[in-house]
Short mmCIF file of C-alpha atoms in Angstrom, two decimals:
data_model
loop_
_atom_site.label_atom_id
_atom_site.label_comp_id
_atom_site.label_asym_id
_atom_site.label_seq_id
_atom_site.Cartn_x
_atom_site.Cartn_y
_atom_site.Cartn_z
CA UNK A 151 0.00 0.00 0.00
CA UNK A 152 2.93 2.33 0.85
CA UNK A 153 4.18 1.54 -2.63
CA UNK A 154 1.31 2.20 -4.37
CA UNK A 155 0.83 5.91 -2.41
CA UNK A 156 4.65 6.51 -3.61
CA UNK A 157 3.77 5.83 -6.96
CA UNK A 158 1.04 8.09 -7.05
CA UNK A 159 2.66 10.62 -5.31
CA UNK A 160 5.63 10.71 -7.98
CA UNK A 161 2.70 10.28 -10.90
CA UNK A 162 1.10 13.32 -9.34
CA UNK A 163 4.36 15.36 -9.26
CA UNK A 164 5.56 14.61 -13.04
CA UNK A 165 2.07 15.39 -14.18
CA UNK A 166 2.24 18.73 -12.72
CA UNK A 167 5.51 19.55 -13.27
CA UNK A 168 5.03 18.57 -17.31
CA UNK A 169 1.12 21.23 -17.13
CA UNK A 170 3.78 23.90 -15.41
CA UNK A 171 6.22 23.21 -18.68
CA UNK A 172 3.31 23.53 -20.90
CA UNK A 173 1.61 26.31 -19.66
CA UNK A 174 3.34 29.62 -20.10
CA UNK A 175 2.60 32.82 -18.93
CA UNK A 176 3.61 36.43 -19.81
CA UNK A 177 2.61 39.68 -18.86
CA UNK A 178 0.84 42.17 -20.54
CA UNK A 179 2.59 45.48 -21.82
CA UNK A 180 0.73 48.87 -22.14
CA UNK A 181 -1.05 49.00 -25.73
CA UNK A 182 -1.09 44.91 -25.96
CA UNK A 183 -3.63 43.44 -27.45
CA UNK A 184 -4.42 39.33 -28.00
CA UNK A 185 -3.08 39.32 -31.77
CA UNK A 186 0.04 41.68 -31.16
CA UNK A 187 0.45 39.56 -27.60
CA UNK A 188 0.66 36.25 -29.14
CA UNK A 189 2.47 37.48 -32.18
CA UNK A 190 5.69 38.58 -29.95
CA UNK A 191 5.67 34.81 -28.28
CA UNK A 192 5.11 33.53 -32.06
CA UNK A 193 2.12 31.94 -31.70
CA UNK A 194 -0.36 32.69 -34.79
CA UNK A 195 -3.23 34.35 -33.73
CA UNK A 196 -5.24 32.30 -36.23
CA UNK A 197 -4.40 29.17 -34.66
CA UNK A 198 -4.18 30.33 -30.96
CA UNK A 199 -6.76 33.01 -30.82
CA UNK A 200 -9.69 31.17 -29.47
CA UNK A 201 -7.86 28.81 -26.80
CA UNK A 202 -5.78 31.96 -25.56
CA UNK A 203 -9.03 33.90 -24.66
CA UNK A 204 -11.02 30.69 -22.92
CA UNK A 205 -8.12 30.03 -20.67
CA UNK A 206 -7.81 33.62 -19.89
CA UNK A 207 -11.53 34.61 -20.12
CA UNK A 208 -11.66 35.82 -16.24
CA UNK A 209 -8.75 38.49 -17.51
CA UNK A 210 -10.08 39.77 -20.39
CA UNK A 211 -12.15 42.94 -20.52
CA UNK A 212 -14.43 44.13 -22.87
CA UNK A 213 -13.76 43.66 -26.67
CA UNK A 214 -11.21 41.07 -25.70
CA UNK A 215 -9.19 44.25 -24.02
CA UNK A 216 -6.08 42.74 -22.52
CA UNK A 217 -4.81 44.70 -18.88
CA UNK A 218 -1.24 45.70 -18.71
CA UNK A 219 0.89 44.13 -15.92
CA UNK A 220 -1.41 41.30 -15.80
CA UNK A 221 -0.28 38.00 -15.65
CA UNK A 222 -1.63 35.96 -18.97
CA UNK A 223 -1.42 32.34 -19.76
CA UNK A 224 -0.76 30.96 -23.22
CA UNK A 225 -1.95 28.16 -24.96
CA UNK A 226 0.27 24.67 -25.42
CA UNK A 227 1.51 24.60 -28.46
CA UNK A 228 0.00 22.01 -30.91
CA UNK A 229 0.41 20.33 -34.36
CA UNK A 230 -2.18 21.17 -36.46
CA UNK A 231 -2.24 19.30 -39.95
CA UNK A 232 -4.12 21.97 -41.47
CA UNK A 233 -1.56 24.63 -40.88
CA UNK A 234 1.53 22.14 -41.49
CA UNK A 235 1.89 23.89 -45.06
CA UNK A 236 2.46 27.90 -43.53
CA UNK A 237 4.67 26.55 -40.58
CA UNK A 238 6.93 29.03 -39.01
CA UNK A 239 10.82 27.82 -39.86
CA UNK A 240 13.45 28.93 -38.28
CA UNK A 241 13.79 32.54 -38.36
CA UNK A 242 17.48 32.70 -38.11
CA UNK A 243 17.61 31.58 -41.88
CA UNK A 244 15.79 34.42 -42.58
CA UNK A 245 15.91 38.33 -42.60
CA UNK A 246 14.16 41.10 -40.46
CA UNK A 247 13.03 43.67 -42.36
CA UNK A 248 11.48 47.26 -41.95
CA UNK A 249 8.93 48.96 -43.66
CA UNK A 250 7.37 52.78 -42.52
CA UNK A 251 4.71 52.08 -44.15
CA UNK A 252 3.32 49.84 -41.53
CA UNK A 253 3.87 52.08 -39.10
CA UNK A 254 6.16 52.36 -35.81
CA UNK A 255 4.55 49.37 -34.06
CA UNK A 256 4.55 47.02 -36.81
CA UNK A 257 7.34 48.27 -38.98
CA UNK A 258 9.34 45.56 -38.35
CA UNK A 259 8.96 42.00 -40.14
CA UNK A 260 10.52 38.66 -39.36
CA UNK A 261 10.98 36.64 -42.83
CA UNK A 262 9.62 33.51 -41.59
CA UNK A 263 9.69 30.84 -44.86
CA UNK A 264 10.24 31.43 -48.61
CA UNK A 265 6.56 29.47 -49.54
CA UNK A 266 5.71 33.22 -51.47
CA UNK A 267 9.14 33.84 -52.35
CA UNK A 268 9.31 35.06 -56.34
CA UNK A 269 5.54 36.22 -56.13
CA UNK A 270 4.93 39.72 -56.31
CA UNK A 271 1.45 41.00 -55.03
CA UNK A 272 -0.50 44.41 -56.21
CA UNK A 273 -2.47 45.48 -52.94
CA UNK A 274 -5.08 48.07 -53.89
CA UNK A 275 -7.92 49.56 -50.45
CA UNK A 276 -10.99 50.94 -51.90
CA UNK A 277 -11.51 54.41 -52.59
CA UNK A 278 -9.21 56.97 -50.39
CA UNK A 279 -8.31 60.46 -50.67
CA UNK A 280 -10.76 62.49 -51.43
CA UNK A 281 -13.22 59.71 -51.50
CA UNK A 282 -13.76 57.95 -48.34
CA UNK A 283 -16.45 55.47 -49.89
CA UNK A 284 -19.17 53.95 -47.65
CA UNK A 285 -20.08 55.69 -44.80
CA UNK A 286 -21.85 54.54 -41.19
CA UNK A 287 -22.88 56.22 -38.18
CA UNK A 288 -22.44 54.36 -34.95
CA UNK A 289 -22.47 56.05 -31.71
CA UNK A 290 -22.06 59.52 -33.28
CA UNK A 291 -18.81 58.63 -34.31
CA UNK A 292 -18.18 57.99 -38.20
CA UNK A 293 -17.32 54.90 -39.84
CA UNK A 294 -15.69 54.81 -43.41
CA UNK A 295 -15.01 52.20 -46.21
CA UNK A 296 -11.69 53.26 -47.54
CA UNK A 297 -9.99 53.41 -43.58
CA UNK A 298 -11.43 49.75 -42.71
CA UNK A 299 -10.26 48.42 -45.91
CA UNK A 300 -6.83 49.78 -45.67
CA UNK A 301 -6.10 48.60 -42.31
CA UNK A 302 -7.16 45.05 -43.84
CA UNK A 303 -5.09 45.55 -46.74
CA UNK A 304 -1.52 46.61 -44.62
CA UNK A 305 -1.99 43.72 -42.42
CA UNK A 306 -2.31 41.32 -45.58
CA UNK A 307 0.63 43.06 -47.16
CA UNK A 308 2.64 42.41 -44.01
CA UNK A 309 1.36 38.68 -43.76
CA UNK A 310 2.76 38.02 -47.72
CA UNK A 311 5.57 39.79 -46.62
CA UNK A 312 6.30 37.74 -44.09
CA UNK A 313 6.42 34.75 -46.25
CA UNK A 314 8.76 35.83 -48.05
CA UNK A 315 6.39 38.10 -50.84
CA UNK A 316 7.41 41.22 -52.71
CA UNK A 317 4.55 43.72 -52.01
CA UNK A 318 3.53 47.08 -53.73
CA UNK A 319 1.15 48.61 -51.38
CA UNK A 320 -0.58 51.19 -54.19
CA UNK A 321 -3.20 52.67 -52.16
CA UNK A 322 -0.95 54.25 -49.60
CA UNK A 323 -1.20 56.60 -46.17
CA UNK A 324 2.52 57.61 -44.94
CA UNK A 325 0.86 58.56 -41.60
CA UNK A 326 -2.03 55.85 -40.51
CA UNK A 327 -0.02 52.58 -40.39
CA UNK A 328 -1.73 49.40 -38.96
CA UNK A 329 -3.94 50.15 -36.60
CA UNK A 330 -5.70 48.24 -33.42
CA UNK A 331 -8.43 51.06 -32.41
CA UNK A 332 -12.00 49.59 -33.09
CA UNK A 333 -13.26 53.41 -34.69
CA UNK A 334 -10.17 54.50 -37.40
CA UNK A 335 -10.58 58.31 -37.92
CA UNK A 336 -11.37 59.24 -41.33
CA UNK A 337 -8.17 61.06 -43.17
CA UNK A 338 -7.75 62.10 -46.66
CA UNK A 339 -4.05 61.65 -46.43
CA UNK A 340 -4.13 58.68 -48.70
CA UNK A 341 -2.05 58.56 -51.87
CA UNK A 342 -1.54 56.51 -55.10
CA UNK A 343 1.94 54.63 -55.40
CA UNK A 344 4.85 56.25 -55.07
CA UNK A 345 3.58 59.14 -53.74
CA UNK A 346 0.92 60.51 -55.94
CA UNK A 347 -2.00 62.42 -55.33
CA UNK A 348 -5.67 60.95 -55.39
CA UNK A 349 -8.16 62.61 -57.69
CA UNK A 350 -11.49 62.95 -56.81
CA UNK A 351 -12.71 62.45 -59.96
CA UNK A 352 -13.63 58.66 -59.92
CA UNK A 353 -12.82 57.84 -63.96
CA UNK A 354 -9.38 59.52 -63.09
CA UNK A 355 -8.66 57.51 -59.92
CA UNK A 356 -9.35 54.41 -61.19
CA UNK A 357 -6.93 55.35 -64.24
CA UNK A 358 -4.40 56.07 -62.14
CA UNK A 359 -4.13 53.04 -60.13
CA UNK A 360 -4.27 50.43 -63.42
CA UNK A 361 -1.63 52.49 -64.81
CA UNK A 362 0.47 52.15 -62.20
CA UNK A 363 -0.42 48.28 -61.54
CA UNK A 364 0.27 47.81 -64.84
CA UNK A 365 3.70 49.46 -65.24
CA UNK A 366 5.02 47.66 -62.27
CA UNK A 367 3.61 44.40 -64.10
CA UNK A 368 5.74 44.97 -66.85
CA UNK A 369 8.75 45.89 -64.47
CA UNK A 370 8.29 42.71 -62.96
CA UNK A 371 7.62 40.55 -65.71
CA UNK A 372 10.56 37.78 -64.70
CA UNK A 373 8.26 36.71 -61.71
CA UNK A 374 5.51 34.49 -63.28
CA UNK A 375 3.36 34.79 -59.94
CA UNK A 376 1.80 38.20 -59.59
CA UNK A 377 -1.62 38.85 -58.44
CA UNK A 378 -3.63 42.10 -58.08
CA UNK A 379 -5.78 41.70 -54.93
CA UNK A 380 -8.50 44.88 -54.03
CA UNK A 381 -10.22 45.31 -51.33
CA UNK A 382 -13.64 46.90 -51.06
CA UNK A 383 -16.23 47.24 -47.84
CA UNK A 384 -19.76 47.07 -49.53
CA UNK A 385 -23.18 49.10 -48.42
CA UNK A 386 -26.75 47.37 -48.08
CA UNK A 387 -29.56 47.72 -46.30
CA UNK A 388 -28.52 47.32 -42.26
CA UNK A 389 -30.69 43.95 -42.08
CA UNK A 390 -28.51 42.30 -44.87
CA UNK A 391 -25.87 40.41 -43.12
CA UNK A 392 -22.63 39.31 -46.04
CA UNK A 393 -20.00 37.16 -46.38
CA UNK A 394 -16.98 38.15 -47.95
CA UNK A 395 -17.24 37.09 -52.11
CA UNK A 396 -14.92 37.43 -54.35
CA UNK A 397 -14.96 38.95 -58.24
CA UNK A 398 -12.85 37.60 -60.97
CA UNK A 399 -12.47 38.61 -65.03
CA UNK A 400 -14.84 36.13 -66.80
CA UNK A 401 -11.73 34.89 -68.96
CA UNK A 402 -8.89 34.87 -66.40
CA UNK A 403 -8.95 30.89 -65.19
CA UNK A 404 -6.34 32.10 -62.97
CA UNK A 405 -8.21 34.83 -61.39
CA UNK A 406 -10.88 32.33 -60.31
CA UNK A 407 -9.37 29.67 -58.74
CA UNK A 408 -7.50 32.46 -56.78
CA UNK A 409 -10.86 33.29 -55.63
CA UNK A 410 -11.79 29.73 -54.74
CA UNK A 411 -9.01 29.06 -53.12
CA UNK A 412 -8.86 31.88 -50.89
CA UNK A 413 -12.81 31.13 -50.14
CA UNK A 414 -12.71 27.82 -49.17
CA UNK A 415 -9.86 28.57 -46.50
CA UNK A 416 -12.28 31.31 -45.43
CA UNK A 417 -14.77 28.67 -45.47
CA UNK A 418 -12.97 25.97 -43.28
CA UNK A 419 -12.27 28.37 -41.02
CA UNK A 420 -15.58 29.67 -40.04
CA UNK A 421 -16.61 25.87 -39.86
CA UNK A 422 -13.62 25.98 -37.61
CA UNK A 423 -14.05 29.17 -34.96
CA UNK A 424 -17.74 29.56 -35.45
CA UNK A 425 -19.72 25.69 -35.83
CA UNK A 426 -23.14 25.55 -37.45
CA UNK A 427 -22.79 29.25 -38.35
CA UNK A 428 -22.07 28.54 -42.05
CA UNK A 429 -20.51 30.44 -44.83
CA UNK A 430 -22.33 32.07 -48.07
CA UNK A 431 -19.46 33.84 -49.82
CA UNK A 432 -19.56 33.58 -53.50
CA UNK A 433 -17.24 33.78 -56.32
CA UNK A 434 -18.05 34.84 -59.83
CA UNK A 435 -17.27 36.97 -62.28
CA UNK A 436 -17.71 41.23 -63.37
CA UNK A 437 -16.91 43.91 -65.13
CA UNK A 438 -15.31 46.10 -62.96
CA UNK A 439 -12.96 48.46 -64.05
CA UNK A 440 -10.23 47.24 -61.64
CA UNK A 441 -10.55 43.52 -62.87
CA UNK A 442 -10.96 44.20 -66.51
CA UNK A 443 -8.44 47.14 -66.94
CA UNK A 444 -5.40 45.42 -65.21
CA UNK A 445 -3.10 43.15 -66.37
CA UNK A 446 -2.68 41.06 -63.42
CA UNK A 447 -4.40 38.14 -62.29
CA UNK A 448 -7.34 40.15 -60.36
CA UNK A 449 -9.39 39.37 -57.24
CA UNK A 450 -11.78 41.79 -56.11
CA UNK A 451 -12.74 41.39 -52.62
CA UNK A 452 -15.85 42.82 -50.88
CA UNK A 453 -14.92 42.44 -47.19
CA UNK A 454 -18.33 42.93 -45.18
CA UNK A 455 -21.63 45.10 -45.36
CA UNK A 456 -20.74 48.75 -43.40
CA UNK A 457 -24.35 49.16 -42.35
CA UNK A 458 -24.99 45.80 -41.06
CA UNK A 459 -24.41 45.06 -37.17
CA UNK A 460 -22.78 41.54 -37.73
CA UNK A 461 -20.20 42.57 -40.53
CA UNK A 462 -19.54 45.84 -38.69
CA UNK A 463 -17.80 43.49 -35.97
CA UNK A 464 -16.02 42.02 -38.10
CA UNK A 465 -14.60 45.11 -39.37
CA UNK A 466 -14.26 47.36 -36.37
CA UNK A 467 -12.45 44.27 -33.96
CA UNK A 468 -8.64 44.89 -34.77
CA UNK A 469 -8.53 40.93 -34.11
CA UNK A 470 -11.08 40.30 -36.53
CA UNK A 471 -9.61 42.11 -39.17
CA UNK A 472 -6.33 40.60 -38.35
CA UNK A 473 -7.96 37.15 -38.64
CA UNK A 474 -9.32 38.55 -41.97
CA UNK A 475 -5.51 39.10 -43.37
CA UNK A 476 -4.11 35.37 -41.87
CA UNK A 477 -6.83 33.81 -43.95
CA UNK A 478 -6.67 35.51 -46.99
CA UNK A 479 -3.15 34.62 -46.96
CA UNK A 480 -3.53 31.04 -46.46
CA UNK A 481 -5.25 30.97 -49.08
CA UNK A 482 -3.21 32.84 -51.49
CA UNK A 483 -0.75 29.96 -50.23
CA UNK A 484 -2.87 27.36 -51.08
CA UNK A 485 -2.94 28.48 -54.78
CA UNK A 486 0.78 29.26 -54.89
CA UNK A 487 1.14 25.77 -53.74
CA UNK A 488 -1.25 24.42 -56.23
CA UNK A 489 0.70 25.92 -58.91
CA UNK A 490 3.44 24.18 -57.88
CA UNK A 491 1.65 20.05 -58.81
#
């Protein structure tokens, strides 16, 4: 019997000791929140997201607000077979870079594979300058299209980036950077790549970004795998509740399975995070001038309906709109990798 309570007592001891190993915990710093908290202990918010905030869910405030100085626990690290294929490797192989563009709290990039090295992305944000597109009132405050889509659109540049992408940011605001606020003041600081100005004239604008996307084409004609990705926030009537869908050229066979590819990720996920919920994003075809104008593979991307509750959260949640960036990119990998059969 004294044998046996040893035993135990040693069992009891190594089991502990191996849940202390697991779990880790860090500390919260001023302006932290989940996604930029997990990021610096390289953990992909994607994959981490939801297990970090039901072990911590007595510490987190409102909006998944994180506390600074408190004590947070991270999740155990796992294999996931899904994500095998966008696997961090080891960054020492790899560069850091820096890029203003970002801003000063996400300037800096770690280089963390080569899976979208060669591949050279066009990133154009709906509307800007003069034109701040869709617009919603919530709690007095003002909501716009063109500042929700660019936040999306730096934080997919920076994903590509970081494995291992060449990325021409064309819609461009020197001052905003990525941001984590839920409400992103309006500005008409944006510009068109390098550095020109935005007319308000909407024929002209659009001219002036397919020029531009098309010259660097050309430029970059040794890399066979460039895409043109834009990103739009749509307007319907506050009851009408959207997924994200995705346009394509009716001729480009590249352009649509592009699309596909980046929707069924999206798809998977939601099945994933949000069971039972379903997923009615669409992809098909349209004349828009920023698909049919450019020579690029083009995927047009409406992100969410401004004036609908749901979608607005999806928007407006800094994590959310991170989330929305991971995905996409996944996706994007997906067909990269496809390419590659």
């Amino acid at each position: 019997m004294t044998r046996i309570k040893t035993y135990i007592f040693l069992f009891t001891i190594l089991f502990t000791t191996r849940l202390q190993a697991q779990n880790k915990y860090v500390i919260a710093q001023k302006g932290d929140g989940i996604i930029k908290l997990l990021q610096r202990n390289n953990l992909s918010p994607s994959k981490y997201r939801t297990a970090f905030i039901e072990i911590n869910k007595n510490q987190i405030g409102k909006n998944d607000q994180l506390y600074a100085g408190v004590k947070y626990k991270l999740p155990d690290v796992k294999t996931n077979k899904e994500e095998t294929k966008v696997k961090t490797t080891d960054k020492s192989k790899y560069p850091v870079r820096k890029y203003k563009i970002f801003g000063s709290t996400y300037d800096t990039i770690h280089i963390t594979n080569n899976q979208l090295k060669s591949c050279v992305f066009y990133l154009v944000s709906g509307h800007g300058g003069p034109d701040p597109g869709a617009i919603e009132m919530i709690d007095n405050k003002m909501i716009t299209e063109d500042e929700y889509a660019y936040d999306v659109t730096l934080r997919l540049g920076r994903e590509l980036i970081r494995h291992g992408a060449r990325v021409y940011i064309i819609t461009r605001d020197n001052k905003d950077g990525v941001r984590d606020e839920k409400f992103l003041e309006n500005n008409y600081s944006e510009r068109c790549y390098p550095n020109k100005k935005i007319p308000l004239n909407q024929k002209k604008r659009l001219r002036q970004r397919t020029n531009i996307v098309n010259k660097l084409y050309k430029q970059n004609k040794k890399y066979k795998y460039q895409r043109l990705l834009v990103l739009h926030v749509d307007a319907f009537h506050p009851t009408k509740s959207i997924d994200l869908y995705f346009y394509h050229h009716k001729r480009s066979k590249t352009g649509r399975q592009l699309a596909n590819n980046m929707k069924e990720v999206i798809r998977r996920k939601y099945d994933q995070y949000q069971p039972h919920r379903g997923y009615n994003g669409t992809v098909t075809y349209r004349d828009l001038h920023m698909i049919s104008m450019t020579d690029p593979p083009t995927v047009f991307i409406e992100l969410g309906n401004i004036k609908n509750s749901r979608d607005q959260q999806r928007l407006m949640q800094p994590n959310n709109r991170q989330l929305l960036a991971e995905w996409m990119t996944q996706g994007i990998i997906k067909d990269k990798l496809s390419k590659q059969r």
